[in-house]
DNA sequence: CTGACTGCAAACGTTTTGCACGGTA
DNA sequence: TACCGTGCAAAACGTTTGCAGTCAG
């Protein structure tokens, strides 16, 4: 289990309170938009600038500490880079969740059909989450 | 085989030269960004407005004649709506291709693991296309 | 003939940039 | 101390809107 400070250092980024907070928020919530990050950050750092959020997100994305997740018909969210996974998006409550499922079969099939050498897959599934199914 | 005119009428959109051209371009190239559409359109309609592109793309997307495809680390492209498929993006030449592969297995597994009722899947695979593999 | 579509210009929201100051290593 | 990061303000960028004139149905 690695500390947030180590995580920043490994990615050649200086340790600042704002960066620690961004990572802490992503660890807590999983997926957050720029606006989410800014609003939450304001509670603890009332003078934080939106430019700081953008600069940090861009740098962390460049060093692959975090990554952008593009959601159909919605704003992008960001997450800490970890093991490969799929994204589930609920149509009702709009939450984004990770699930871990083997993708080897579909990738092998895609390589066979297309002739591509595949490096990475981005899979997002849209539907209704268990909680929202129960509510209806 | 349906005509472009019929396609527009089915989606309750008036038939204009600009719309016919947009659809013709998407049929020819498969996937185009807003900027691509504008640049290509200018050759035939030197006075076309970017606002016209946006208005038409938004309307065609609302009526589900076309759909946006969000590409990781790149601009969105648009395509005519047809049967469900995956997208392949080449890291070298940046082309976007469709491939058709069954996704039932992975969707069933995702539903089992997550409890979601899945409505739609968005799958994009990044790698090197056969032509670029040959070039290296 | 009526409503929808187009082109233009202005407005808008989001993201980026430049700079002076302050903090990290 | 040297450089990087921050906050602020301005600029740049992509997209949307309002309007007057035109065109499709």
PDB file of C-alpha atoms (C1' of nucleotides) in Angstrom:
ATOM      1  CA  UNK A   1       0.000   0.000   0.000  1.00  0.00           C
ATOM      2  CA  UNK A   2       1.623   3.113  -1.264  1.00  0.00           C
ATOM      3  CA  UNK A   3       1.162   6.589   0.160  1.00  0.00           C
ATOM      4  CA  UNK A   4      -0.157   9.508  -1.843  1.00  0.00           C
ATOM      5  CA  UNK A   5       3.166  11.275  -1.321  1.00  0.00           C
ATOM      6  CA  UNK A   6       5.026   8.362  -2.858  1.00  0.00           C
ATOM      7  CA  UNK A   7       2.562   8.270  -5.719  1.00  0.00           C
ATOM      8  CA  UNK A   8       3.254  11.917  -6.565  1.00  0.00           C
ATOM      9  CA  UNK A   9       7.011  11.488  -6.276  1.00  0.00           C
ATOM     10  CA  UNK A  10       7.003   8.461  -8.547  1.00  0.00           C
ATOM     11  CA  UNK A  11       5.332  10.617 -11.164  1.00  0.00           C
ATOM     12  CA  UNK A  12       7.899  13.404 -10.757  1.00  0.00           C
ATOM     13  CA  UNK A  13       5.392  15.844  -9.315  1.00  0.00           C
ATOM     14  CA  UNK A  14       6.044  18.018  -6.282  1.00  0.00           C
ATOM     15  CA  UNK A  15       3.934  17.336  -3.236  1.00  0.00           C
ATOM     16  CA  UNK A  16       1.532  20.215  -2.636  1.00  0.00           C
ATOM     17  CA  UNK A  17      -1.611  20.382  -0.509  1.00  0.00           C
ATOM     18  CA  UNK A  18      -3.774  20.890  -3.597  1.00  0.00           C
ATOM     19  CA  UNK A  19      -2.400  17.783  -5.307  1.00  0.00           C
ATOM     20  CA  UNK A  20      -2.805  15.701  -2.185  1.00  0.00           C
ATOM     21  CA  UNK A  21      -6.403  16.842  -1.987  1.00  0.00           C
ATOM     22  CA  UNK A  22      -7.153  16.018  -5.621  1.00  0.00           C
ATOM     23  CA  UNK A  23      -5.839  12.492  -5.155  1.00  0.00           C
ATOM     24  CA  UNK A  24      -7.685  12.110  -1.866  1.00  0.00           C
ATOM     25  CA  UNK A  25     -10.952  13.154  -3.533  1.00  0.00           C
ATOM     26  CA  UNK A  26     -10.456  10.734  -6.407  1.00  0.00           C
ATOM     27  CA  UNK A  27      -9.660   7.963  -3.963  1.00  0.00           C
ATOM     28  CA  UNK A  28     -12.799   8.749  -1.988  1.00  0.00           C
ATOM     29  CA  UNK A  29     -15.279   9.243  -4.845  1.00  0.00           C
ATOM     30  CA  UNK A  30     -13.730   7.149  -7.605  1.00  0.00           C
ATOM     31  CA  UNK A  31     -14.747   9.371 -10.516  1.00  0.00           C
ATOM     32  CA  UNK A  32     -15.065  13.159 -10.544  1.00  0.00           C
ATOM     33  CA  UNK A  33     -15.503  15.836 -13.198  1.00  0.00           C
ATOM     34  CA  UNK A  34     -13.448  19.030 -13.271  1.00  0.00           C
ATOM     35  CA  UNK A  35     -16.425  20.876 -11.817  1.00  0.00           C
ATOM     36  CA  UNK A  36     -16.846  18.286  -9.047  1.00  0.00           C
ATOM     37  CA  UNK A  37     -13.173  18.595  -8.156  1.00  0.00           C
ATOM     38  CA  UNK A  38     -13.374  22.376  -8.078  1.00  0.00           C
ATOM     39  CA  UNK A  39     -16.507  22.526  -5.918  1.00  0.00           C
ATOM     40  CA  UNK A  40     -15.178  19.982  -3.424  1.00  0.00           C
ATOM     41  CA  UNK A  41     -11.770  21.617  -3.339  1.00  0.00           C
ATOM     42  CA  UNK A  42     -13.296  25.005  -2.529  1.00  0.00           C
ATOM     43  CA  UNK A  43     -14.574  23.692   0.807  1.00  0.00           C
ATOM     44  CA  UNK A  44     -11.053  23.123   2.035  1.00  0.00           C
ATOM     45  CA  UNK A  45      -9.170  25.666  -0.113  1.00  0.00           C
ATOM     46  CA  UNK A  46     -11.472  28.659  -0.562  1.00  0.00           C
ATOM     47  CA  UNK A  47      -8.935  30.479  -2.750  1.00  0.00           C
ATOM     48  CA  UNK A  48      -8.087  27.611  -5.049  1.00  0.00           C
ATOM     49  CA  UNK A  49      -8.130  28.548  -8.724  1.00  0.00           C
ATOM     50  CA  UNK A  50      -9.841  26.582 -11.420  1.00  0.00           C
ATOM     51  CA  UNK A  51      -6.598  27.006 -13.364  1.00  0.00           C
ATOM     52  CA  UNK A  52      -4.815  25.033 -10.653  1.00  0.00           C
ATOM     53  CA  UNK A  53      -7.269  22.175 -11.066  1.00  0.00           C
ATOM     54  CA  UNK A  54      -6.764  22.140 -14.816  1.00  0.00           C
ATOM     55  CA  UNK A  55      -2.991  22.377 -14.612  1.00  0.00           C
ATOM     56  CA  UNK A  56      -2.788  19.562 -12.095  1.00  0.00           C
ATOM     57  CA  UNK A  57      -5.243  17.326 -13.861  1.00  0.00           C
ATOM     58  CA  UNK A  58      -3.375  17.801 -17.120  1.00  0.00           C
ATOM     59  CA  UNK A  59      -0.034  17.053 -15.550  1.00  0.00           C
ATOM     60  CA  UNK A  60      -1.291  14.021 -13.661  1.00  0.00           C
ATOM     61  CA  UNK A  61      -2.885  12.758 -16.860  1.00  0.00           C
ATOM     62  CA  UNK A  62       0.359  13.285 -18.797  1.00  0.00           C
ATOM     63  CA  UNK A  63       2.326  11.327 -16.246  1.00  0.00           C
ATOM     64  CA  UNK A  64      -0.458   8.725 -16.219  1.00  0.00           C
ATOM     65  CA  UNK A  65      -1.146   9.066 -12.519  1.00  0.00           C
ATOM     66  CA  UNK A  66      -4.778   9.684 -13.454  1.00  0.00           C
ATOM     67  CA  UNK A  67      -6.783   9.273 -16.643  1.00  0.00           C
ATOM     68  CA  UNK A  68      -9.773  10.860 -18.293  1.00  0.00           C
ATOM     69  CA  UNK A  69     -12.900   8.749 -18.792  1.00  0.00           C
ATOM     70  CA  UNK A  70     -15.129  10.005 -21.605  1.00  0.00           C
ATOM     71  CA  UNK A  71     -18.782   9.278 -20.895  1.00  0.00           C
ATOM     72  CA  UNK A  72     -21.367   9.190 -23.713  1.00  0.00           C
ATOM     73  CA  UNK A  73     -23.719  12.208 -23.557  1.00  0.00           C
ATOM     74  CA  UNK A  74     -22.030  13.527 -20.449  1.00  0.00           C
ATOM     75  CA  UNK A  75     -18.976  15.319 -19.154  1.00  0.00           C
ATOM     76  CA  UNK A  76     -15.649  13.562 -18.729  1.00  0.00           C
ATOM     77  CA  UNK A  77     -14.626  12.300 -15.334  1.00  0.00           C
ATOM     78  CA  UNK A  78     -11.171  11.482 -13.992  1.00  0.00           C
ATOM     79  CA  UNK A  79      -9.889   8.509 -12.031  1.00  0.00           C
ATOM     80  CA  UNK A  80      -6.660   7.238 -10.530  1.00  0.00           C
ATOM     81  CA  UNK A  81      -4.918   4.822 -12.905  1.00  0.00           C
ATOM     82  CA  UNK A  82      -5.155   1.280 -11.619  1.00  0.00           C
ATOM     83  CA  UNK A  83      -5.692  -2.150 -13.106  1.00  0.00           C
ATOM     84  CA  UNK A  84      -7.683  -2.290 -16.380  1.00  0.00           C
ATOM     85  CA  UNK A  85     -11.437  -2.288 -15.911  1.00  0.00           C
ATOM     86  CA  UNK A  86     -14.794  -1.468 -17.504  1.00  0.00           C
ATOM     87  CA  UNK A  87     -17.054   1.457 -16.688  1.00  0.00           C
ATOM     88  CA  UNK A  88     -20.746   1.186 -15.900  1.00  0.00           C
ATOM     89  CA  UNK A  89     -22.848   4.341 -16.095  1.00  0.00           C
ATOM     90  CA  UNK A  90     -26.345   4.456 -14.620  1.00  0.00           C
ATOM     91  CA  UNK A  91     -28.940   6.226 -16.805  1.00  0.00           C
ATOM     92  CA  UNK A  92     -30.968   7.257 -13.763  1.00  0.00           C
ATOM     93  CA  UNK A  93     -28.542   8.362 -11.062  1.00  0.00           C
ATOM     94  CA  UNK A  94     -25.592   8.931 -13.417  1.00  0.00           C
ATOM     95  CA  UNK A  95     -23.076   7.303 -11.130  1.00  0.00           C
ATOM     96  CA  UNK A  96     -19.987   5.757 -12.690  1.00  0.00           C
ATOM     97  CA  UNK A  97     -18.649   2.466 -11.370  1.00  0.00           C
ATOM     98  CA  UNK A  98     -15.699   0.255 -12.220  1.00  0.00           C
ATOM     99  CA  UNK A  99     -16.080  -3.432 -12.799  1.00  0.00           C
ATOM    100  CA  UNK A 100     -13.361  -5.935 -13.465  1.00  0.00           C
ATOM    101  CA  UNK A 101     -14.023  -8.500 -16.162  1.00  0.00           C
ATOM    102  CA  UNK A 102     -11.709 -10.368 -18.467  1.00  0.00           C
ATOM    103  CA  UNK A 103     -11.519  -8.730 -21.893  1.00  0.00           C
ATOM    104  CA  UNK A 104      -9.029 -11.101 -23.487  1.00  0.00           C
ATOM    105  CA  UNK A 105     -11.626 -12.958 -25.525  1.00  0.00           C
ATOM    106  CA  UNK A 106     -13.178  -9.927 -27.138  1.00  0.00           C
ATOM    107  CA  UNK A 107      -9.764  -8.391 -27.787  1.00  0.00           C
ATOM    108  CA  UNK A 108      -8.448 -11.568 -29.377  1.00  0.00           C
ATOM    109  CA  UNK A 109     -11.538 -11.728 -31.554  1.00  0.00           C
ATOM    110  CA  UNK A 110     -11.201  -8.079 -32.539  1.00  0.00           C
ATOM    111  CA  UNK A 111      -7.555  -8.614 -33.459  1.00  0.00           C
ATOM    112  CA  UNK A 112      -8.464 -11.636 -35.564  1.00  0.00           C
ATOM    113  CA  UNK A 113     -11.271  -9.837 -37.377  1.00  0.00           C
ATOM    114  CA  UNK A 114      -9.512  -6.514 -37.929  1.00  0.00           C
ATOM    115  CA  UNK A 115      -5.818  -7.342 -38.161  1.00  0.00           C
ATOM    116  CA  UNK A 116      -5.064  -4.629 -35.604  1.00  0.00           C
ATOM    117  CA  UNK A 117      -2.533  -5.144 -32.828  1.00  0.00           C
ATOM    118  CA  UNK A 118      -4.561  -3.887 -29.885  1.00  0.00           C
ATOM    119  CA  UNK A 119      -2.838  -1.985 -27.087  1.00  0.00           C
ATOM    120  CA  UNK A 120      -5.717  -0.876 -24.890  1.00  0.00           C
ATOM    121  CA  UNK A 121      -9.483  -1.146 -24.595  1.00  0.00           C
ATOM    122  CA  UNK A 122     -12.046   1.403 -23.470  1.00  0.00           C
ATOM    123  CA  UNK A 123     -15.364  -0.145 -22.579  1.00  0.00           C
ATOM    124  CA  UNK A 124     -18.303   1.761 -21.139  1.00  0.00           C
ATOM    125  CA  UNK A 125     -21.683   0.169 -20.532  1.00  0.00           C
ATOM    126  CA  UNK A 126     -24.838   2.193 -20.055  1.00  0.00           C
ATOM    127  CA  UNK A 127     -27.857   0.902 -18.130  1.00  0.00           C
ATOM    128  CA  UNK A 128     -29.694   0.916 -14.822  1.00  0.00           C
ATOM    129  CA  UNK A 129     -27.865   0.205 -11.590  1.00  0.00           C
ATOM    130  CA  UNK A 130     -29.263  -2.228  -8.998  1.00  0.00           C
ATOM    131  CA  UNK A 131     -30.362   0.561  -6.635  1.00  0.00           C
ATOM    132  CA  UNK A 132     -32.274   2.411  -9.353  1.00  0.00           C
ATOM    133  CA  UNK A 133     -33.873  -0.846 -10.545  1.00  0.00           C
ATOM    134  CA  UNK A 134     -35.177  -1.360  -7.006  1.00  0.00           C
ATOM    135  CA  UNK A 135     -36.560   2.205  -6.858  1.00  0.00           C
ATOM    136  CA  UNK A 136     -38.695   1.812  -9.964  1.00  0.00           C
TER     137      UNK A 136
ATOM    138  CA  UNK B   1     -31.180   0.461 -49.984  1.00  0.00           C
ATOM    139  CA  UNK B   2     -32.623   3.708 -48.809  1.00  0.00           C
ATOM    140  CA  UNK B   3     -31.883   7.119 -50.269  1.00  0.00           C
ATOM    141  CA  UNK B   4     -30.433   9.985 -48.296  1.00  0.00           C
ATOM    142  CA  UNK B   5     -33.621  11.937 -48.930  1.00  0.00           C
ATOM    143  CA  UNK B   6     -35.714   9.187 -47.378  1.00  0.00           C
ATOM    144  CA  UNK B   7     -33.327   9.000 -44.459  1.00  0.00           C
ATOM    145  CA  UNK B   8     -33.802  12.696 -43.703  1.00  0.00           C
ATOM    146  CA  UNK B   9     -37.585  12.508 -44.076  1.00  0.00           C
ATOM    147  CA  UNK B  10     -37.815   9.536 -41.740  1.00  0.00           C
ATOM    148  CA  UNK B  11     -36.074  11.647 -39.134  1.00  0.00           C
ATOM    149  CA  UNK B  12     -38.438  14.591 -39.675  1.00  0.00           C
ATOM    150  CA  UNK B  13     -35.727  16.825 -41.096  1.00  0.00           C
ATOM    151  CA  UNK B  14     -36.145  18.989 -44.169  1.00  0.00           C
ATOM    152  CA  UNK B  15     -34.010  18.081 -47.155  1.00  0.00           C
ATOM    153  CA  UNK B  16     -31.413  20.804 -47.736  1.00  0.00           C
ATOM    154  CA  UNK B  17     -28.234  20.732 -49.794  1.00  0.00           C
ATOM    155  CA  UNK B  18     -26.133  21.155 -46.648  1.00  0.00           C
ATOM    156  CA  UNK B  19     -27.732  18.176 -44.946  1.00  0.00           C
ATOM    157  CA  UNK B  20     -27.396  16.009 -48.011  1.00  0.00           C
ATOM    158  CA  UNK B  21     -23.720  16.906 -48.130  1.00  0.00           C
ATOM    159  CA  UNK B  22     -23.140  16.094 -44.463  1.00  0.00           C
ATOM    160  CA  UNK B  23     -24.665  12.664 -44.900  1.00  0.00           C
ATOM    161  CA  UNK B  24     -22.790  12.084 -48.140  1.00  0.00           C
ATOM    162  CA  UNK B  25     -19.508  12.947 -46.408  1.00  0.00           C
ATOM    163  CA  UNK B  26     -20.230  10.624 -43.497  1.00  0.00           C
ATOM    164  CA  UNK B  27     -21.154   7.855 -45.915  1.00  0.00           C
ATOM    165  CA  UNK B  28     -17.932   8.400 -47.825  1.00  0.00           C
ATOM    166  CA  UNK B  29     -15.498   8.767 -44.927  1.00  0.00           C
ATOM    167  CA  UNK B  30     -17.256   6.851 -42.158  1.00  0.00           C
ATOM    168  CA  UNK B  31     -16.154   9.051 -39.263  1.00  0.00           C
ATOM    169  CA  UNK B  32     -15.570  12.806 -39.310  1.00  0.00           C
ATOM    170  CA  UNK B  33     -15.011  15.500 -36.691  1.00  0.00           C
ATOM    171  CA  UNK B  34     -16.837  18.829 -36.718  1.00  0.00           C
ATOM    172  CA  UNK B  35     -13.735  20.435 -38.129  1.00  0.00           C
ATOM    173  CA  UNK B  36     -13.414  17.766 -40.845  1.00  0.00           C
ATOM    174  CA  UNK B  37     -17.033  18.317 -41.836  1.00  0.00           C
ATOM    175  CA  UNK B  38     -16.573  22.069 -41.982  1.00  0.00           C
ATOM    176  CA  UNK B  39     -13.396  21.955 -44.061  1.00  0.00           C
ATOM    177  CA  UNK B  40     -14.831  19.461 -46.537  1.00  0.00           C
ATOM    178  CA  UNK B  41     -18.112  21.317 -46.744  1.00  0.00           C
ATOM    179  CA  UNK B  42     -16.344  24.591 -47.559  1.00  0.00           C
ATOM    180  CA  UNK B  43     -15.082  23.121 -50.849  1.00  0.00           C
ATOM    181  CA  UNK B  44     -18.597  22.775 -52.157  1.00  0.00           C
ATOM    182  CA  UNK B  45     -20.356  25.491 -50.113  1.00  0.00           C
ATOM    183  CA  UNK B  46     -17.842  28.321 -49.638  1.00  0.00           C
ATOM    184  CA  UNK B  47     -20.302  30.360 -47.558  1.00  0.00           C
ATOM    185  CA  UNK B  48     -21.402  27.590 -45.219  1.00  0.00           C
ATOM    186  CA  UNK B  49     -21.372  28.598 -41.579  1.00  0.00           C
ATOM    187  CA  UNK B  50     -19.857  26.555 -38.799  1.00  0.00           C
ATOM    188  CA  UNK B  51     -23.109  27.232 -36.938  1.00  0.00           C
ATOM    189  CA  UNK B  52     -24.965  25.345 -39.663  1.00  0.00           C
ATOM    190  CA  UNK B  53     -22.725  22.337 -39.141  1.00  0.00           C
ATOM    191  CA  UNK B  54     -23.314  22.416 -35.402  1.00  0.00           C
ATOM    192  CA  UNK B  55     -27.074  22.894 -35.712  1.00  0.00           C
ATOM    193  CA  UNK B  56     -27.409  20.060 -38.172  1.00  0.00           C
ATOM    194  CA  UNK B  57     -25.138  17.697 -36.303  1.00  0.00           C
ATOM    195  CA  UNK B  58     -27.055  18.361 -33.097  1.00  0.00           C
ATOM    196  CA  UNK B  59     -30.410  17.812 -34.742  1.00  0.00           C
ATOM    197  CA  UNK B  60     -29.321  14.658 -36.528  1.00  0.00           C
ATOM    198  CA  UNK B  61     -27.888  13.373 -33.268  1.00  0.00           C
ATOM    199  CA  UNK B  62     -31.135  14.145 -31.425  1.00  0.00           C
ATOM    200  CA  UNK B  63     -33.157  12.252 -33.992  1.00  0.00           C
ATOM    201  CA  UNK B  64     -30.571   9.494 -33.894  1.00  0.00           C
ATOM    202  CA  UNK B  65     -29.755   9.697 -37.570  1.00  0.00           C
ATOM    203  CA  UNK B  66     -26.117  10.108 -36.551  1.00  0.00           C
ATOM    204  CA  UNK B  67     -24.199   9.646 -33.327  1.00  0.00           C
ATOM    205  CA  UNK B  68     -21.147  11.055 -31.628  1.00  0.00           C
ATOM    206  CA  UNK B  69     -18.180   8.748 -31.017  1.00  0.00           C
ATOM    207  CA  UNK B  70     -15.909   9.918 -28.210  1.00  0.00           C
ATOM    208  CA  UNK B  71     -12.302   8.913 -28.845  1.00  0.00           C
ATOM    209  CA  UNK B  72      -9.739   8.735 -26.004  1.00  0.00           C
ATOM    210  CA  UNK B  73      -7.171  11.552 -26.219  1.00  0.00           C
ATOM    211  CA  UNK B  74      -8.759  12.909 -29.368  1.00  0.00           C
ATOM    212  CA  UNK B  75     -11.666  14.881 -30.723  1.00  0.00           C
ATOM    213  CA  UNK B  76     -15.100  13.361 -31.145  1.00  0.00           C
ATOM    214  CA  UNK B  77     -16.150  12.091 -34.525  1.00  0.00           C
ATOM    215  CA  UNK B  78     -19.635  11.487 -35.921  1.00  0.00           C
ATOM    216  CA  UNK B  79     -21.071   8.551 -37.840  1.00  0.00           C
ATOM    217  CA  UNK B  80     -24.359   7.476 -39.383  1.00  0.00           C
ATOM    218  CA  UNK B  81     -26.313   5.245 -36.993  1.00  0.00           C
ATOM    219  CA  UNK B  82     -26.298   1.650 -38.156  1.00  0.00           C
ATOM    220  CA  UNK B  83     -26.056  -1.743 -36.522  1.00  0.00           C
ATOM    221  CA  UNK B  84     -24.124  -1.917 -33.213  1.00  0.00           C
ATOM    222  CA  UNK B  85     -20.380  -2.199 -33.629  1.00  0.00           C
ATOM    223  CA  UNK B  86     -16.986  -1.569 -32.027  1.00  0.00           C
ATOM    224  CA  UNK B  87     -14.518   1.146 -32.912  1.00  0.00           C
ATOM    225  CA  UNK B  88     -10.859   0.605 -33.659  1.00  0.00           C
ATOM    226  CA  UNK B  89      -8.522   3.596 -33.527  1.00  0.00           C
ATOM    227  CA  UNK B  90      -5.015   3.429 -34.965  1.00  0.00           C
ATOM    228  CA  UNK B  91      -2.329   5.063 -32.808  1.00  0.00           C
ATOM    229  CA  UNK B  92      -0.201   5.854 -35.865  1.00  0.00           C
ATOM    230  CA  UNK B  93      -2.521   7.084 -38.608  1.00  0.00           C
ATOM    231  CA  UNK B  94      -5.427   7.921 -36.290  1.00  0.00           C
ATOM    232  CA  UNK B  95      -8.043   6.413 -38.542  1.00  0.00           C
ATOM    233  CA  UNK B  96     -11.245   5.118 -36.970  1.00  0.00           C
ATOM    234  CA  UNK B  97     -12.806   1.911 -38.212  1.00  0.00           C
ATOM    235  CA  UNK B  98     -15.912  -0.067 -37.351  1.00  0.00           C
ATOM    236  CA  UNK B  99     -15.800  -3.760 -36.684  1.00  0.00           C
ATOM    237  CA  UNK B 100     -18.685  -6.044 -35.962  1.00  0.00           C
ATOM    238  CA  UNK B 101     -18.240  -8.571 -33.201  1.00  0.00           C
ATOM    239  CA  UNK B 102     -20.722 -10.182 -30.858  1.00  0.00           C
ATOM    240  CA  UNK B 103     -20.784  -8.455 -27.480  1.00  0.00           C
ATOM    241  CA  UNK B 104     -23.446 -10.597 -25.803  1.00  0.00           C
ATOM    242  CA  UNK B 105     -20.977 -12.582 -23.738  1.00  0.00           C
ATOM    243  CA  UNK B 106     -19.214  -9.639 -22.185  1.00  0.00           C
ATOM    244  CA  UNK B 107     -22.498  -7.828 -21.555  1.00  0.00           C
ATOM    245  CA  UNK B 108     -24.034 -10.871 -19.892  1.00  0.00           C
ATOM    246  CA  UNK B 109     -20.964 -11.211 -17.719  1.00  0.00           C
ATOM    247  CA  UNK B 110     -21.021  -7.523 -16.810  1.00  0.00           C
ATOM    248  CA  UNK B 111     -24.692  -7.766 -15.870  1.00  0.00           C
ATOM    249  CA  UNK B 112     -23.987 -10.804 -13.702  1.00  0.00           C
ATOM    250  CA  UNK B 113     -21.054  -9.173 -11.942  1.00  0.00           C
ATOM    251  CA  UNK B 114     -22.559  -5.711 -11.461  1.00  0.00           C
ATOM    252  CA  UNK B 115     -26.295  -6.269 -11.183  1.00  0.00           C
ATOM    253  CA  UNK B 116     -26.874  -3.557 -13.809  1.00  0.00           C
ATOM    254  CA  UNK B 117     -29.450  -3.964 -16.549  1.00  0.00           C
ATOM    255  CA  UNK B 118     -27.355  -2.926 -19.545  1.00  0.00           C
ATOM    256  CA  UNK B 119     -28.953  -0.967 -22.379  1.00  0.00           C
ATOM    257  CA  UNK B 120     -26.016  -0.117 -24.620  1.00  0.00           C
ATOM    258  CA  UNK B 121     -22.288  -0.679 -24.915  1.00  0.00           C
ATOM    259  CA  UNK B 122     -19.539   1.634 -26.115  1.00  0.00           C
ATOM    260  CA  UNK B 123     -16.338  -0.158 -26.977  1.00  0.00           C
ATOM    261  CA  UNK B 124     -13.267   1.470 -28.445  1.00  0.00           C
ATOM    262  CA  UNK B 125     -10.006  -0.366 -29.002  1.00  0.00           C
ATOM    263  CA  UNK B 126      -6.710   1.401 -29.506  1.00  0.00           C
ATOM    264  CA  UNK B 127      -3.778  -0.131 -31.385  1.00  0.00           C
ATOM    265  CA  UNK B 128      -1.936  -0.336 -34.681  1.00  0.00           C
ATOM    266  CA  UNK B 129      -3.799  -0.990 -37.899  1.00  0.00           C
ATOM    267  CA  UNK B 130      -2.556  -3.565 -40.424  1.00  0.00           C
ATOM    268  CA  UNK B 131      -1.250  -0.911 -42.849  1.00  0.00           C
ATOM    269  CA  UNK B 132       0.781   0.846 -40.149  1.00  0.00           C
ATOM    270  CA  UNK B 133       2.141  -2.495 -38.888  1.00  0.00           C
ATOM    271  CA  UNK B 134       3.408  -3.179 -42.404  1.00  0.00           C
ATOM    272  CA  UNK B 135       5.048   0.271 -42.612  1.00  0.00           C
ATOM    273  CA  UNK B 136       7.161  -0.225 -39.503  1.00  0.00           C
TER     274      UNK B 136
ATOM    275  C1'  DC C   1     -47.893  30.600 -47.293  1.00  0.00           C
ATOM    276  C1'  DT C   2     -45.774  29.031 -43.114  1.00  0.00           C
ATOM    277  C1'  DG C   3     -42.427  27.214 -40.587  1.00  0.00           C
ATOM    278  C1'  DA C   4     -37.878  25.544 -40.851  1.00  0.00           C
ATOM    279  C1'  DC C   5     -33.037  26.357 -42.360  1.00  0.00           C
ATOM    280  C1'  DT C   6     -29.076  29.303 -43.340  1.00  0.00           C
ATOM    281  C1'  DG C   7     -25.363  32.622 -42.528  1.00  0.00           C
ATOM    282  C1'  DC C   8     -23.627  36.114 -39.774  1.00  0.00           C
ATOM    283  C1'  DA C   9     -22.329  38.137 -35.539  1.00  0.00           C
ATOM    284  C1'  DA C  10     -22.488  38.200 -30.816  1.00  0.00           C
ATOM    285  C1'  DA C  11     -22.606  35.680 -26.572  1.00  0.00           C
ATOM    286  C1'  DC C  12     -21.390  31.937 -23.757  1.00  0.00           C
ATOM    287  C1'  DG C  13     -18.928  28.368 -21.110  1.00  0.00           C
ATOM    288  C1'  DT C  14     -14.766  25.941 -20.797  1.00  0.00           C
ATOM    289  C1'  DT C  15      -9.906  25.550 -20.959  1.00  0.00           C
ATOM    290  C1'  DT C  16      -5.383  27.651 -21.460  1.00  0.00           C
ATOM    291  C1'  DT C  17      -1.892  31.094 -20.836  1.00  0.00           C
ATOM    292  C1'  DG C  18       1.204  34.795 -18.735  1.00  0.00           C
ATOM    293  C1'  DC C  19       2.731  36.765 -14.842  1.00  0.00           C
ATOM    294  C1'  DA C  20       4.013  37.887 -10.012  1.00  0.00           C
ATOM    295  C1'  DC C  21       4.270  35.711  -5.732  1.00  0.00           C
ATOM    296  C1'  DG C  22       5.060  31.877  -2.573  1.00  0.00           C
ATOM    297  C1'  DG C  23       6.382  27.168  -1.421  1.00  0.00           C
ATOM    298  C1'  DT C  24       8.940  22.697  -2.244  1.00  0.00           C
ATOM    299  C1'  DA C  25      13.093  20.213  -2.564  1.00  0.00           C
TER     300       DA C  25
ATOM    301  C1'  DT D   1      18.655  29.002  -3.862  1.00  0.00           C
ATOM    302  C1'  DA D   2      16.521  27.471  -7.963  1.00  0.00           C
ATOM    303  C1'  DC D   3      12.715  25.862  -9.736  1.00  0.00           C
ATOM    304  C1'  DC D   4       8.046  24.477  -9.626  1.00  0.00           C
ATOM    305  C1'  DG D   5       3.271  25.407  -8.277  1.00  0.00           C
ATOM    306  C1'  DT D   6      -0.358  28.699  -7.150  1.00  0.00           C
ATOM    307  C1'  DG D   7      -3.821  32.303  -7.863  1.00  0.00           C
ATOM    308  C1'  DC D   8      -5.422  35.896 -10.567  1.00  0.00           C
ATOM    309  C1'  DA D   9      -6.693  37.998 -14.783  1.00  0.00           C
ATOM    310  C1'  DA D  10      -6.821  37.915 -19.539  1.00  0.00           C
ATOM    311  C1'  DA D  11      -6.915  35.393 -23.659  1.00  0.00           C
ATOM    312  C1'  DA D  12      -8.097  31.640 -26.601  1.00  0.00           C
ATOM    313  C1'  DC D  13     -11.072  28.134 -27.983  1.00  0.00           C
ATOM    314  C1'  DG D  14     -15.203  25.526 -29.136  1.00  0.00           C
ATOM    315  C1'  DT D  15     -20.033  25.763 -29.171  1.00  0.00           C
ATOM    316  C1'  DT D  16     -24.547  28.043 -28.884  1.00  0.00           C
ATOM    317  C1'  DT D  17     -27.825  31.671 -29.598  1.00  0.00           C
ATOM    318  C1'  DG D  18     -30.591  35.503 -31.823  1.00  0.00           C
ATOM    319  C1'  DC D  19     -31.819  37.559 -35.761  1.00  0.00           C
ATOM    320  C1'  DA D  20     -32.964  38.791 -40.597  1.00  0.00           C
ATOM    321  C1'  DG D  21     -33.325  36.850 -44.963  1.00  0.00           C
ATOM    322  C1'  DT D  22     -34.280  32.573 -47.761  1.00  0.00           C
ATOM    323  C1'  DC D  23     -35.996  28.129 -48.942  1.00  0.00           C
ATOM    324  C1'  DA D  24     -38.533  23.643 -48.545  1.00  0.00           C
ATOM    325  C1'  DG D  25     -42.942  21.554 -48.126  1.00  0.00           C
TER     326       DG D  25
END
